[in-house]
């Protein structure tokens, strides 16, 4: 195998794989370097295994509500180990599919850690490889706080390694990873305490979403500890964890502690200064609108850039980049505006565009807000209600929709189609003129007044 390539991707996650596969289909000689399993965070310790766990939790919820429809059903046992075994086997099959796709596209798979020697050369093990162009797609890694006893906790990566289910768990964080894991654990029978530095979760999203989710989590039995940051962690003789803060020790002892306080760029091993690639003040790789770094022949996509850390974003950016570099589509690039995203909380959240606060800061009095809150029909026979809440953010006389925020059942599936319309510039009148599909949750978006 020649050690020179047209294109080398560093990182075998979603962005790297998508980029070299697309480039190879255009005839480029490509390689990909990965030190771990193919598929990256999403496939191995992110969205795919997380969604499996979410489905398990949703199944538990369905069993609990089955009596409302006349079923004599009870949840007698849940076996965490069996679920993990089947989930891991599924992930292993996906790893193999990624490897086969690389082989089919004649992409060389180099196993190891890449280190830059210069802007055109990397070292992997005892071999050096050169390329005309590089794609850095090394993703991110969980942040662990620098406090005494932090090592007693695990990250979201560690969550997927657990062989047994904890009876009582503390989760520290306010972002989507924290609330997703909290919902899964609680639905599967673990008692959850969610520790937030601020006064509500999901601070970067529309305030309605954090408010409604907090209500739902408390109704589900999740204990919220607000305006608290752990200052140290202790492990007692029984192996239980004690969480200390400036206000004193939290009540109770925990079997497990999960840090979900954010993620940082995975660049430590790259020796990136040798390639003259700049990082921003948070350590993410600086890229322009074309995904180009400060080095002309080196590009970067995905979480390592700190821009819209979502798997489909990394894939889309990488494919468009290959279209431009290897297929002559000179204007091809990713538009980072109006990216839809979903949080797999319980119930799920869907969101696209500006929050109400962002819209008012940008457009002032031109903004008009529409909201709806209702009990979905699935709960018509239940004594326990979990309202669904929706919000449309519009601007201007034509009420162009610039934000859509959904909380409640099926929000994850509803959003995709509406995201297409919003991306195309739909107005409130366009929504109003669309016939509602009844009875569904989605119809509220076209009947909202």
Coordinates of C-alpha atoms in Angstrom, one line a residue, residues 1-10 16-33 102-103 105-110 129-133 135 322 325-326:
X1 CA 0.0 0.0 0.0
X2 CA 1.3 3.4 -1.0
X3 CA 1.6 5.8 1.9
X4 CA 0.4 8.8 -0.2
X5 CA -3.3 9.6 -0.6
X6 CA -5.5 12.3 -2.1
X7 CA -7.5 12.6 1.1
X8 CA -7.0 11.3 4.6
X9 CA -9.7 11.6 7.3
X10 CA -8.5 11.5 10.9
X16 CA -14.8 11.2 8.7
X17 CA -16.5 8.1 7.2
X18 CA -19.1 10.2 5.3
X19 CA -16.3 12.4 3.9
X20 CA -13.9 9.7 2.6
X21 CA -16.7 7.5 1.3
X22 CA -18.1 10.3 -0.8
X23 CA -14.7 11.4 -2.0
X24 CA -13.8 7.8 -2.9
X25 CA -17.0 7.5 -4.9
X26 CA -15.6 10.4 -7.0
X27 CA -12.4 8.5 -7.7
X28 CA -10.2 10.0 -4.9
X29 CA -7.6 7.7 -3.2
X30 CA -8.7 7.9 0.4
X31 CA -7.7 6.6 3.8
X32 CA -9.3 6.9 7.3
X33 CA -7.4 6.7 10.6
X102 CA -15.1 1.5 3.5
X103 CA -13.9 -1.7 1.8
X105 CA -15.4 2.1 -1.6
X106 CA -11.7 1.1 -1.6
X107 CA -11.0 3.3 1.4
X108 CA -7.9 2.2 3.3
X109 CA -8.6 1.8 7.1
X110 CA -5.6 2.6 9.2
X129 CA 1.4 8.9 5.6
X130 CA 1.1 11.9 3.3
X131 CA -1.9 13.4 1.6
X132 CA -2.9 16.3 -0.6
X133 CA -5.8 17.1 1.8
X135 CA -10.0 16.0 7.1
X322 CA -16.2 16.2 -0.7
X325 CA -13.2 19.2 -3.3
X326 CA -13.5 16.2 -5.6

